[in-house]
XYZ file of C-alpha atoms in Angstrom:
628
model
C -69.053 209.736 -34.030
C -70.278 213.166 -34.616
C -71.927 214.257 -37.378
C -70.788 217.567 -39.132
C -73.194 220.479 -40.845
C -71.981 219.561 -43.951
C -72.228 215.867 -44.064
C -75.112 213.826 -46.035
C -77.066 210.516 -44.685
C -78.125 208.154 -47.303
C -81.510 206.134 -45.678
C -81.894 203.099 -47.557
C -84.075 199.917 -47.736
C -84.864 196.920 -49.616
C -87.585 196.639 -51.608
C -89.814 193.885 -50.863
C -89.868 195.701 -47.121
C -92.708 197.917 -47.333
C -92.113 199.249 -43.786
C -91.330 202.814 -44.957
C -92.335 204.855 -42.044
C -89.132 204.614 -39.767
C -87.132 206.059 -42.955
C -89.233 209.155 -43.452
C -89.816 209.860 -40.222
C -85.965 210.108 -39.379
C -85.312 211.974 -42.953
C -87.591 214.332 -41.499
C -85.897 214.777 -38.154
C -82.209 214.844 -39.482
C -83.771 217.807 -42.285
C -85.240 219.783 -39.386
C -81.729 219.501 -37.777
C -80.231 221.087 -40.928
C -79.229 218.184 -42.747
C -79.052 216.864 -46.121
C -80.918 213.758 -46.444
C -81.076 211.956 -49.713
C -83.660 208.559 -49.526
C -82.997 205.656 -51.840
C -84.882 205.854 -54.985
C -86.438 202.314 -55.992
C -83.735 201.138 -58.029
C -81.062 201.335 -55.404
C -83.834 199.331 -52.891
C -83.918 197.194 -55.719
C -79.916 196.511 -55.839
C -79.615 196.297 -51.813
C -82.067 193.317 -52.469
C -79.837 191.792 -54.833
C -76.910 193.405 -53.255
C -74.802 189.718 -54.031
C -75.074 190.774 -57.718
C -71.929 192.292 -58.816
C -74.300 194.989 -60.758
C -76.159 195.805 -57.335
C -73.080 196.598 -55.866
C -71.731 198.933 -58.210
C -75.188 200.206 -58.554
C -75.072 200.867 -54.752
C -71.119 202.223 -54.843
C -72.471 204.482 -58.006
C -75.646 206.217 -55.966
C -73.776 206.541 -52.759
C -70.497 208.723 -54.622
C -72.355 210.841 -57.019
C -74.524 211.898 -54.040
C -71.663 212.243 -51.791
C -73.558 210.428 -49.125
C -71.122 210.571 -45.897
C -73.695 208.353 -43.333
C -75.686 205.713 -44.325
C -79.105 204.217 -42.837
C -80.669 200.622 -43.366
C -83.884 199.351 -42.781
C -84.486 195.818 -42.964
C -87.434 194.500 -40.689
C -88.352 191.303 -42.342
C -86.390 188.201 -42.116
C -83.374 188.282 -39.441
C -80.723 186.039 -41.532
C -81.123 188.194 -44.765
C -80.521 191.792 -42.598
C -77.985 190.297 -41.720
C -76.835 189.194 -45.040
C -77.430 192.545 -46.329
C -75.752 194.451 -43.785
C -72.703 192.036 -43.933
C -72.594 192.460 -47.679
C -72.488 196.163 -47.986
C -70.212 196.968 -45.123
C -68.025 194.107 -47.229
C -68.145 196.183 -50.499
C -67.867 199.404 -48.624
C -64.300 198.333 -47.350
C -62.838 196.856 -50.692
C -63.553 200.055 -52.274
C -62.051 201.801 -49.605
C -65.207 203.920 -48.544
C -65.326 202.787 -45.414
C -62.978 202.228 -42.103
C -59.996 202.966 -44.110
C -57.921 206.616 -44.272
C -59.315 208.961 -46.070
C -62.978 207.109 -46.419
C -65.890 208.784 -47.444
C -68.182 206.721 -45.422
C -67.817 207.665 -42.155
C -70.982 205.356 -39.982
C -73.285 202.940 -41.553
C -76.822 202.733 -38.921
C -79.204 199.672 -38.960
C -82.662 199.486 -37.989
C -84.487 195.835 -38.082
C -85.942 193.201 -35.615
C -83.996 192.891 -32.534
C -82.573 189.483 -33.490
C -80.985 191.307 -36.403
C -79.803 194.192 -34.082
C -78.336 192.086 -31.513
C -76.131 189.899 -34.337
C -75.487 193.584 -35.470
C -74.661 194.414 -32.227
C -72.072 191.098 -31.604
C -70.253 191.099 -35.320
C -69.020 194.966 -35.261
C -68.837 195.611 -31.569
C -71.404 198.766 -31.774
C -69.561 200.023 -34.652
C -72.590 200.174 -36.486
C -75.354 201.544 -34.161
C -78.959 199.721 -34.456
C -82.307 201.035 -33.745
C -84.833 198.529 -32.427
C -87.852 200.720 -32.469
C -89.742 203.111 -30.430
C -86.562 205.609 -30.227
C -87.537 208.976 -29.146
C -86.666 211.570 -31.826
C -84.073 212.834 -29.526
C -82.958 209.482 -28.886
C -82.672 208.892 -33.110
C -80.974 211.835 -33.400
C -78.522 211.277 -30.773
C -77.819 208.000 -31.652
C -77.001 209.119 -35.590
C -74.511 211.278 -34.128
C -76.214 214.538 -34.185
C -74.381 216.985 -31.692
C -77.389 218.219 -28.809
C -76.547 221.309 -29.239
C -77.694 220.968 -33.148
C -80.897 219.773 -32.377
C -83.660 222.578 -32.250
C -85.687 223.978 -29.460
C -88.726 222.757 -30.847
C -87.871 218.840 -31.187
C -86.512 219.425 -27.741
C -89.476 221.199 -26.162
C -91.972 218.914 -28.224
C -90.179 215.724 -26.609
C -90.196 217.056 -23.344
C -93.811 215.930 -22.312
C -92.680 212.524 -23.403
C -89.695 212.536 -21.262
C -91.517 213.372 -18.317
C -94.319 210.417 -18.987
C -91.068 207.843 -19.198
C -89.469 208.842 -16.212
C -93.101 208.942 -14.519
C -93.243 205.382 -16.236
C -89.833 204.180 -14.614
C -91.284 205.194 -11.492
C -94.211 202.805 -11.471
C -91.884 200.154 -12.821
C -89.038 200.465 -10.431
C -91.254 200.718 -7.463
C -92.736 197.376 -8.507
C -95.708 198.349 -6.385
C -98.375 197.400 -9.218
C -97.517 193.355 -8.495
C -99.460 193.438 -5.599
C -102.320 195.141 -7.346
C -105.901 192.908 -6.594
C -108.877 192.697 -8.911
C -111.145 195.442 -8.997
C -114.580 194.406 -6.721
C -116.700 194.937 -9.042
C -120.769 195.678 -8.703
C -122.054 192.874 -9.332
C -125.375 193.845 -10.589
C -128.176 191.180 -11.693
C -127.368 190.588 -15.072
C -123.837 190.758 -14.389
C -122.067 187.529 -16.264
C -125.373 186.285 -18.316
C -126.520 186.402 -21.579
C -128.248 189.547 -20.863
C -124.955 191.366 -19.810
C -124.024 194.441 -22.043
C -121.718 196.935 -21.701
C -123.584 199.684 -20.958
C -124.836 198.225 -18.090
C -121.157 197.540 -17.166
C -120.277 200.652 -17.790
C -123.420 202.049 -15.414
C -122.554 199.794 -13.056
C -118.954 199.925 -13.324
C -116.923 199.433 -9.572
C -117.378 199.836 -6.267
C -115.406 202.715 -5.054
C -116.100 205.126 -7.482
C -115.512 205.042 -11.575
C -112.790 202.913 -13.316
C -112.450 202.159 -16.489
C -113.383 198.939 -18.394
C -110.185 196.836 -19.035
C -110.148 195.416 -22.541
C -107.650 193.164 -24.359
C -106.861 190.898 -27.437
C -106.308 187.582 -27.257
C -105.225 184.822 -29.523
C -102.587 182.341 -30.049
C -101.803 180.259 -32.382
C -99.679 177.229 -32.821
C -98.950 175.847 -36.707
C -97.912 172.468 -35.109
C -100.426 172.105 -32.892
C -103.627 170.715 -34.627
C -106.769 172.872 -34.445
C -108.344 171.200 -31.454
C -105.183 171.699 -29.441
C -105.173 174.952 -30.644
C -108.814 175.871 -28.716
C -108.212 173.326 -25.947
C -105.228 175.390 -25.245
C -107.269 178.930 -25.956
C -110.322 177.758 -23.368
C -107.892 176.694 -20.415
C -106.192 180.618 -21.084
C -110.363 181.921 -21.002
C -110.355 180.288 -17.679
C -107.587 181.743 -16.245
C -108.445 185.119 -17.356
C -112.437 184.321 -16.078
C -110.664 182.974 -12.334
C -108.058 185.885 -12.185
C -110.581 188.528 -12.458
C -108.404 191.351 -13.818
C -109.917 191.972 -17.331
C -113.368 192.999 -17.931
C -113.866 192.347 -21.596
C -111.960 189.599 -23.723
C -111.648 189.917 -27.095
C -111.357 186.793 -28.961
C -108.263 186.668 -31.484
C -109.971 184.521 -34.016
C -107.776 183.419 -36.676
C -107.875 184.846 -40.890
C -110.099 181.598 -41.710
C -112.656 181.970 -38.954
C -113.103 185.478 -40.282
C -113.138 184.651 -44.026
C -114.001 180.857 -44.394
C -116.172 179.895 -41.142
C -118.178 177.054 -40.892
C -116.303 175.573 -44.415
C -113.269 173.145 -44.844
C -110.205 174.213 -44.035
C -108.264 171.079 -45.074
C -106.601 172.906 -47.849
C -106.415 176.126 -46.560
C -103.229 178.210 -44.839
C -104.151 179.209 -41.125
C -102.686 182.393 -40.355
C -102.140 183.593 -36.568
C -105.037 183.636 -34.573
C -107.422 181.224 -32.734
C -108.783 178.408 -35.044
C -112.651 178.563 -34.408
C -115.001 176.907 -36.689
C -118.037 176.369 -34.987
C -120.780 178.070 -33.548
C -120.795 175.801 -30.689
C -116.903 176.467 -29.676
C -117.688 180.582 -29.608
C -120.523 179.163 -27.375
C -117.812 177.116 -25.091
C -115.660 179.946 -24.785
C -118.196 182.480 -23.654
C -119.310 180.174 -21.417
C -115.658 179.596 -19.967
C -114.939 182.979 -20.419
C -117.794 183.930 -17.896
C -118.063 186.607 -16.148
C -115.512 189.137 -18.685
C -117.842 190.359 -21.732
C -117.110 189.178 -25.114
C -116.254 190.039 -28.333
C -114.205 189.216 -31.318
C -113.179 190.247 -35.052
C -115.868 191.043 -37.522
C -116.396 188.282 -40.715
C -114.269 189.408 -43.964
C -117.516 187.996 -45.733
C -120.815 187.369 -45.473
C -120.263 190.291 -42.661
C -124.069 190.109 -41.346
C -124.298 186.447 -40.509
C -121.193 186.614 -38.761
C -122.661 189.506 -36.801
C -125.989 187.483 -36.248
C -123.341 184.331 -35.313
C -121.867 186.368 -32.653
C -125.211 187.619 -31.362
C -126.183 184.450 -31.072
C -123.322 182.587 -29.297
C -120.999 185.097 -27.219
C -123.400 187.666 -26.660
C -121.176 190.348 -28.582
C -120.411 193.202 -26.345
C -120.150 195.083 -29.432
C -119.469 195.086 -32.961
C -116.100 196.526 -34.441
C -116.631 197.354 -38.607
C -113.715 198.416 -40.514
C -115.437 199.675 -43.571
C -112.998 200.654 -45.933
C -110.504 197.822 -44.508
C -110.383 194.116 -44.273
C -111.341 193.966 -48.078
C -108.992 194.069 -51.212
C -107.181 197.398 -49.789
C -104.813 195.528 -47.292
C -105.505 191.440 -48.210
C -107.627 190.820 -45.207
C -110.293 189.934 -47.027
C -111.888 188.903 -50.291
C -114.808 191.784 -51.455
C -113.900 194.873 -53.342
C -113.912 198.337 -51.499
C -117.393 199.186 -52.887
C -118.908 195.848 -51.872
C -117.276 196.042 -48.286
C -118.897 198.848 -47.823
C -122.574 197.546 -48.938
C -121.997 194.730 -46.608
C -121.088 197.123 -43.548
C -122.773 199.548 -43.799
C -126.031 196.598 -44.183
C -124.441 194.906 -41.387
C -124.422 197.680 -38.964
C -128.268 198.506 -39.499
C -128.786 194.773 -39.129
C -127.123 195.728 -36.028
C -128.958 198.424 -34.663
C -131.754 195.949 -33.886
C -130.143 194.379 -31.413
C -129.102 197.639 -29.556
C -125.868 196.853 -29.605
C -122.471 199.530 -29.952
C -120.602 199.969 -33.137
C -116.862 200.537 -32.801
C -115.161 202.001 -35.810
C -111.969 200.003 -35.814
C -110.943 202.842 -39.317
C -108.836 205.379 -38.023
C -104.773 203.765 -37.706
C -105.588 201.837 -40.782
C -105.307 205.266 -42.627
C -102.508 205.928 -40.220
C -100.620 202.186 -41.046
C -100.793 203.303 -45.191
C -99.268 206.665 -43.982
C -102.072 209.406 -43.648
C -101.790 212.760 -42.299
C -102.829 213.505 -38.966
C -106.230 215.434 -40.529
C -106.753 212.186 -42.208
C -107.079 210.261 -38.649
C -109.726 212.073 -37.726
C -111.522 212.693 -40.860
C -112.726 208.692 -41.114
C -113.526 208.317 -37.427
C -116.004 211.417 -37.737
C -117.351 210.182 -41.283
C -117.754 206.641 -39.636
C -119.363 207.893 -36.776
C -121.643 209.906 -38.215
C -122.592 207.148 -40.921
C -122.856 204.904 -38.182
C -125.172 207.503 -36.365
C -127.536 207.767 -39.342
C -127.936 203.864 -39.301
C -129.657 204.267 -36.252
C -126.796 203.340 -33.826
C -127.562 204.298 -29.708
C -124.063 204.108 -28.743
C -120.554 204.438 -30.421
C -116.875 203.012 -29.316
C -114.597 205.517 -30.442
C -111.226 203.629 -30.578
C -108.148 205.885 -30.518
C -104.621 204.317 -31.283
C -102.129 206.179 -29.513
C -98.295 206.645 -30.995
C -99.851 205.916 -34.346
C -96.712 206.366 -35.948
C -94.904 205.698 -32.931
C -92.531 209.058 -34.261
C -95.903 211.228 -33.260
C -94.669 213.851 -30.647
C -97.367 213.059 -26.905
C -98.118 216.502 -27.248
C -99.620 216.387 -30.907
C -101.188 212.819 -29.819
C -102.768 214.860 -27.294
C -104.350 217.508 -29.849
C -105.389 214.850 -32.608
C -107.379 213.115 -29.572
C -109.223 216.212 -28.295
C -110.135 217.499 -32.102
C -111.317 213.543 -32.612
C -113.035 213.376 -29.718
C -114.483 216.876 -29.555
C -116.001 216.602 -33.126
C -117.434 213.311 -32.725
C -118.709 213.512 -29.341
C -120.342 217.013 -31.136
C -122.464 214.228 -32.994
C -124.054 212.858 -29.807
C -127.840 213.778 -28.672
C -130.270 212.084 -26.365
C -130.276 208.950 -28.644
C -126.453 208.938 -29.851
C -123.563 208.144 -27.178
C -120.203 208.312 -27.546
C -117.499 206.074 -25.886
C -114.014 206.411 -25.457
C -111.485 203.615 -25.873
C -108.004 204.392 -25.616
C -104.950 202.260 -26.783
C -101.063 201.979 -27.004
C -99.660 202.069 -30.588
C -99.756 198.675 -32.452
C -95.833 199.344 -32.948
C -95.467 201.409 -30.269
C -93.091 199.046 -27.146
C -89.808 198.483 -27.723
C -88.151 194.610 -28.212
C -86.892 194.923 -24.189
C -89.644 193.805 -21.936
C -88.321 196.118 -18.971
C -88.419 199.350 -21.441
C -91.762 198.395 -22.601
C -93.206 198.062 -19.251
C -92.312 201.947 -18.906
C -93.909 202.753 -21.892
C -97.341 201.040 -21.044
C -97.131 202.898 -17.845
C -96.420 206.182 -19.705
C -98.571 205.708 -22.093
C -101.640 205.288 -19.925
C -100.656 208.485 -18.070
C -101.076 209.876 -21.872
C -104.958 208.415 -21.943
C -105.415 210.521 -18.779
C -104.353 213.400 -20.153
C -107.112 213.261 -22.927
C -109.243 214.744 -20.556
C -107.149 215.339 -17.745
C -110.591 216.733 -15.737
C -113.281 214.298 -16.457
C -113.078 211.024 -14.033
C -115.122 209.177 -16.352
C -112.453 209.338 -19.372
C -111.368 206.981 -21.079
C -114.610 205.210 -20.794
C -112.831 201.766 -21.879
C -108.958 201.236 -22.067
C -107.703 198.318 -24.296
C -104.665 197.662 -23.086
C -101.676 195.845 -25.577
C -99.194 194.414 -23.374
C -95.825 194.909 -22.844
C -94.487 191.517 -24.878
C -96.228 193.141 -28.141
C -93.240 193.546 -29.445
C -91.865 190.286 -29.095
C -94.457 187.753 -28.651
C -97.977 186.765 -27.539
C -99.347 188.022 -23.967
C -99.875 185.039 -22.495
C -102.742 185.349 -19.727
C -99.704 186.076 -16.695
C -98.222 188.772 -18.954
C -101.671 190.174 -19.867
C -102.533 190.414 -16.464
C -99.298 191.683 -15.497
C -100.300 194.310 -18.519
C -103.594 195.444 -17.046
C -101.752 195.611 -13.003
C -99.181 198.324 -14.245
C -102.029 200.142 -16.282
C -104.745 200.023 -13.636
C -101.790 201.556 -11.251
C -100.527 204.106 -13.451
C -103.423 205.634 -13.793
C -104.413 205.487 -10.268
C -100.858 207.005 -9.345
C -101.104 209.293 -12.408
C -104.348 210.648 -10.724
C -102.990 211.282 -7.125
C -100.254 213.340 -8.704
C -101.859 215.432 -10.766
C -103.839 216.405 -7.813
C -101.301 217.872 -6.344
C -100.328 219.583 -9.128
C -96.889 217.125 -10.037
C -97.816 215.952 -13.618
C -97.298 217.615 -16.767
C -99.420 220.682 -17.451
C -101.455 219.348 -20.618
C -103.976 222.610 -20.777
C -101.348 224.253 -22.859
C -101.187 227.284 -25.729
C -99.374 225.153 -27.616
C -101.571 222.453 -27.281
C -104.832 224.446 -27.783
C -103.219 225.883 -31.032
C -102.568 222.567 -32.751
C -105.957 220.875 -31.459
C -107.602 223.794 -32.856
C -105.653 223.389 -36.315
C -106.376 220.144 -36.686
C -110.246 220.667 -35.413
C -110.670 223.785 -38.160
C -108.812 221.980 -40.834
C -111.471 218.816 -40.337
C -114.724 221.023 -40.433
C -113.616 222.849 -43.464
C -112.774 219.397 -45.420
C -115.582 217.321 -44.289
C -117.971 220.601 -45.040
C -116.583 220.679 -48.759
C -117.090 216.631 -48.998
C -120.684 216.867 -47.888
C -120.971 219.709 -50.309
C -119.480 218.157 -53.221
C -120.494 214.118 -52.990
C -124.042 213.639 -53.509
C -124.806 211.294 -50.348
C -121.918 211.055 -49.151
C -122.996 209.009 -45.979
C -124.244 205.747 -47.935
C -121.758 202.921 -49.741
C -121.564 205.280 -52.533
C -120.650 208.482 -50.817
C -117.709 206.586 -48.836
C -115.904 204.686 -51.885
C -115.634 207.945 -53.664
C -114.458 209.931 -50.716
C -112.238 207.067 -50.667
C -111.388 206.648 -54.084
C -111.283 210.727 -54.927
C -108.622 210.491 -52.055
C -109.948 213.081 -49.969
C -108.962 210.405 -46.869
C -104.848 209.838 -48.492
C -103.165 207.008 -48.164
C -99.517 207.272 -49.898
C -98.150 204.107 -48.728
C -101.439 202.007 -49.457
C -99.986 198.589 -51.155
C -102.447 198.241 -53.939
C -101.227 198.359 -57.558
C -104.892 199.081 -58.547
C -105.277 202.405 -61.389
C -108.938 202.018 -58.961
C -106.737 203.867 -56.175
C -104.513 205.845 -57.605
C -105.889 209.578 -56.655
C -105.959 207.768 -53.060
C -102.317 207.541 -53.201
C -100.902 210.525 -55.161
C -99.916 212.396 -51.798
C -96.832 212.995 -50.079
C -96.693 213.326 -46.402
C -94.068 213.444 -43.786
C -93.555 214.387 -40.266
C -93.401 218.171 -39.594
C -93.082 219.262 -36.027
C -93.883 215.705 -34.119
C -97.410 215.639 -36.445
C -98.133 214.736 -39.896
C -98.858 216.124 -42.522
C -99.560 216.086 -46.075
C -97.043 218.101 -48.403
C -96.380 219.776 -52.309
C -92.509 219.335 -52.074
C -91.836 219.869 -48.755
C -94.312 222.284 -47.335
C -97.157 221.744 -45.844
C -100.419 221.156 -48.925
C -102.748 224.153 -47.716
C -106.551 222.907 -46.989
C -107.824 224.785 -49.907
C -105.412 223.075 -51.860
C -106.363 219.869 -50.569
C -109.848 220.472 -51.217
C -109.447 221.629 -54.991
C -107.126 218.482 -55.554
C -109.598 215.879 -54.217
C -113.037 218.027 -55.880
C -111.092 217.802 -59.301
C -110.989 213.667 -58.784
C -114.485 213.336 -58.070
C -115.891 212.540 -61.983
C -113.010 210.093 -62.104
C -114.120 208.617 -58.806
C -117.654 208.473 -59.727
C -116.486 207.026 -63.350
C -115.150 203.940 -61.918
C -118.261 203.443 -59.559
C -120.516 203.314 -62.216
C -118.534 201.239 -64.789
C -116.861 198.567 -62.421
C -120.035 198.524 -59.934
């Protein structure tokens, strides 16, 4: 059906789902297409929670005439059975009160967005009546499928999308060919520490291949089995370690430990809920699977507590190939962990000078954290730099810059593009002859669709995107972490993960012939330049006021009250805490395939910004001193 000028979507969810970002994200796109867009307030989430209740339902009926809503969205991405339930339900009501598939209706399409379980019952009970989204739609493809004529959509979603659509096709190439199946390991230079206990990656990173530079392959790994008891769980885990160790396709293997071997190692577990992840709870099973997991490089998750003997436990048994502290995360902010925001950041920022005594790299694993509580694309790049340069003054050598790509998977390639080179140009400004900087480029945590085939041309895509970071320097990305194609759906298991490193290892081989001949996107854009520049200006100015305006602002006290003044936002943060609250007074939305932080509607000016977050400071420093 198509959508007329004068027609209104209703976007609607239910309240215990706090994924929010799909809803905004297509609000924004339908109100840069002209349209009116009104998003349920939390009382109508509320009744399409309750929507059995006969006072949810004429709640809902109530909302949906006095705003003269002619479309309506859902968003349900938690348990298949009740999307279904709630889908089934309102489509019910919506036809005994004659709104819907009836003459004279005011309803004229109802659109569903959930798991693809949900989708595909969708799908099978109204006969694509009711058109689902499964995730990782284009914003032309959103559009289009909510019925919004082409010829309505503007220039600039059109243009901004185009460097995307010429990655996907590129990506369908790789795919279709099939070519990357036949891909062999990488002979790698097998220097004399190679595969001991005095491995590191810089040496593997000097070292690197035969046949000029490649980039070090990276990825997570973890399953988990809740009927499987804990020794079957690592029995299982090692025999994976092998394969991945025989295979030979993936230089560094990062160990998926489970929530308890982060937060409760070395105790009882008896009584305790598991969580995803592998079940280790020894020091002498991390020492089995480096040992099995010889010659890849090792690493894994960071403790939740007592941070700095899990650090020294890692040292000791797996040979870390580096250390990845989340600072502000992992703590009370998102439930991954016990200490309060202030303490976390003692116990880091401790940790990591415990750290630089063993030479080893810090990765800032900060950055889509902000991004997953819904910060602005200045935001992104504000924490890396602060962490980086904190990290830096602990006496740090060398620095993994991690850089989550798609991150919200709405983000246009071309503005991923320009938030990568202002990152990566402002921290790597940091380094001198005793501070490195490393790249380490990944796919979106939410980025691959639910269709194995589709996602396969989005890895490929994608790592034509890491390329493009510095489409003239060989040597970038330094390390790729590649997320494989069955994100989406389920655990890599070691054939799919090497499957996952085969189509990115010949992407961006193929990706490289072809732009020397001059047959990939060109990336060294106006456009481009303009909005890395934006976002590159708009960071200097905010992170010169913040070192202006918080007294050491580089130390566990400086960091909780940038945090806590909210100069880093984070509007969807789940905390109830009156601790956080100037953290999550901000609006944002998606302007333009970015985002950014807005004062109803428009883009919040930096000076703005600035004044706002300056004016929270005494309240910030209030609660440090009374709570801490």
């Amino acid at each position: 059906m198509t959508v007329l000028k004068n027609e209104t979507f209703g976007l609607m969810k239910a309240l215990l789902d706090a994924h929010t970002m799909g809803i905004h994200a297509a609000a924004a796109l339908l109100k840069e297409c002209g349209y009116r867009v009104i998003v349920a307030p939390t009382q109508i989430e509320e009744a399409l929670e309750k929507i059995s209740a006969d006072s949810s339902q004429r709640l809902i009926l109530k909302w949906l005439k006095e705003n003269q809503i002619n479309h309506i969205g859902i968003s349900y991405r938690l348990d298949v059975n009740d999307a279904i339930n709630i889908v089934g339900k309102l489509v019910h009501i919506l036809k005994q009160n004659g709104d819907y598939e009836s003459a004279g209706a005011t309803i004229k399409s109802v659109y569903f967005a959930g798991l693809a379980a949900a989708c595909n019952a969708i799908d099978k009970e109204y006969k694509g009546r009711i058109r689902t989204f499964r995730g990782g739609e284009s914003a032309e493809e959103t559009l289009l499928i909510m019925g919004i004529p082409y010829e309505e959509i503007p220039q600039k979603i059109l243009s901004g999308c185009q460097y995307d659509k010429e990655l996907l096709t590129f990506g369908k190439t790789i795919i279709e060919e099939n070519s990357y199946k036949e891909m062999k390991p990488l002979n790698r230079n097998k220097y004399l520490e190679y595969g001991t206990f005095r491995d590191s990656l810089s040496a593997r990173l000097e070292h690197n291949f035969m046949n000029g530079f490649q980039p070090l392959i990276r990825a997570h790994s973890g399953p988990y089995s809740a009927e499987l008891k804990r020794e079957q769980c690592l029995k299982e885990y090692k025999e994976w370690c092998r394969i991945l160790a025989d295979t030979g396709y993936l230089d560094i293997l990062s160990i998926g430990t489970s929530q308890l071997s982060q937060s409760n190692f070395g105790e009882n577990w008896e009584e305790k809920v598991n969580g995803g992840g592998v079940p280790i709870n020894s020091e002498q099973e991390f020492k089995d699977i480096w040992d099995i997991a010889r010659p890849m490089l090792v690493r894994t998750y960071s403790g939740t507590k007592n941070v700095k003997l899990m650090a020294q436990i890692y040292e000791k048994n797996i040979n870390i190939a580096w250390h990845a502290l989340s600072l502000w995360w992992f703590d009370e902010l998102d439930g991954r962990g016990s200490n309060s925001l202030y303490k976390n950041l003692k116990e880091h920022i401790n940790t990591i000078q415990y750290i630089a005594t063993t030479n080893k790299p810090v990765e800032a694993n900060v950055s889509h954290h902000f991004a997953f509580r819904g910060c602005d694309d200045i935001t992104y790049i504000i924490s890396a730099y602060l962490a980086a340069k904190m990290i830096k003054k602990c006496g740090i050598k060398v620095f993994i810059l991690q850089n989550m790509l798609n991150t919200p998977r709405s983000t246009w390639g071309i503005q991923d593009l320009a938030k990568s080179r202002a990152l990566l140009s402002l921290v790597k400004g940091l380094e001198d002859d005793k501070f490195k900087v490393v790249l380490q480029t990944r796919a979106g945590l939410d980025f691959f669709k639910p269709d194995l085939e589709r996602a396969k041309v989005q890895l490929a895509a994608v790592t034509a995107m890491m390329d493009d970071i510095e489409p003239n320097n060989i040597y970038s990305p330094e390390i790729i972490h590649v997320v494989s194609y069955s994100e989406a759906l389920f655990l890599a298991t070691p054939d799919i993960l090497n499957d996952s490193i085969k189509i990115t290892r010949t992407s961006l081989n193929e990706y490289r012939r072809l732009k020397k001949e001059g047959m990939t996107p060109e990336t060294i854009t106006d456009e481009i330049n303009e909005r890395t520049n934006v976002l590159k200006n708009a960071t200097i100015k905010i992170i010169e006021a913040m070192e202006r305006s918080i007294p050491n602002l580089y130390s566990p006290e400086g960091l909780y009250i940038a945090f806590v003044a909210g100069w880093m936002p984070v509007p969807e943060l789940w905390s109830d805490s009156d601790e956080f609250v100037h953290a999550k007074c901000w609006e944002t939305k998606q302007v333009n395939g970015g985002r950014w932080l807005t004062d109803h509607e428009l883009i919040l000016s930096i000076d703005s910004r600035i004044n706002r977050c300056i004016s929270y400071i005494p309240d910030a420093e209030y609660i440090l001193k009374n709570k801490y």
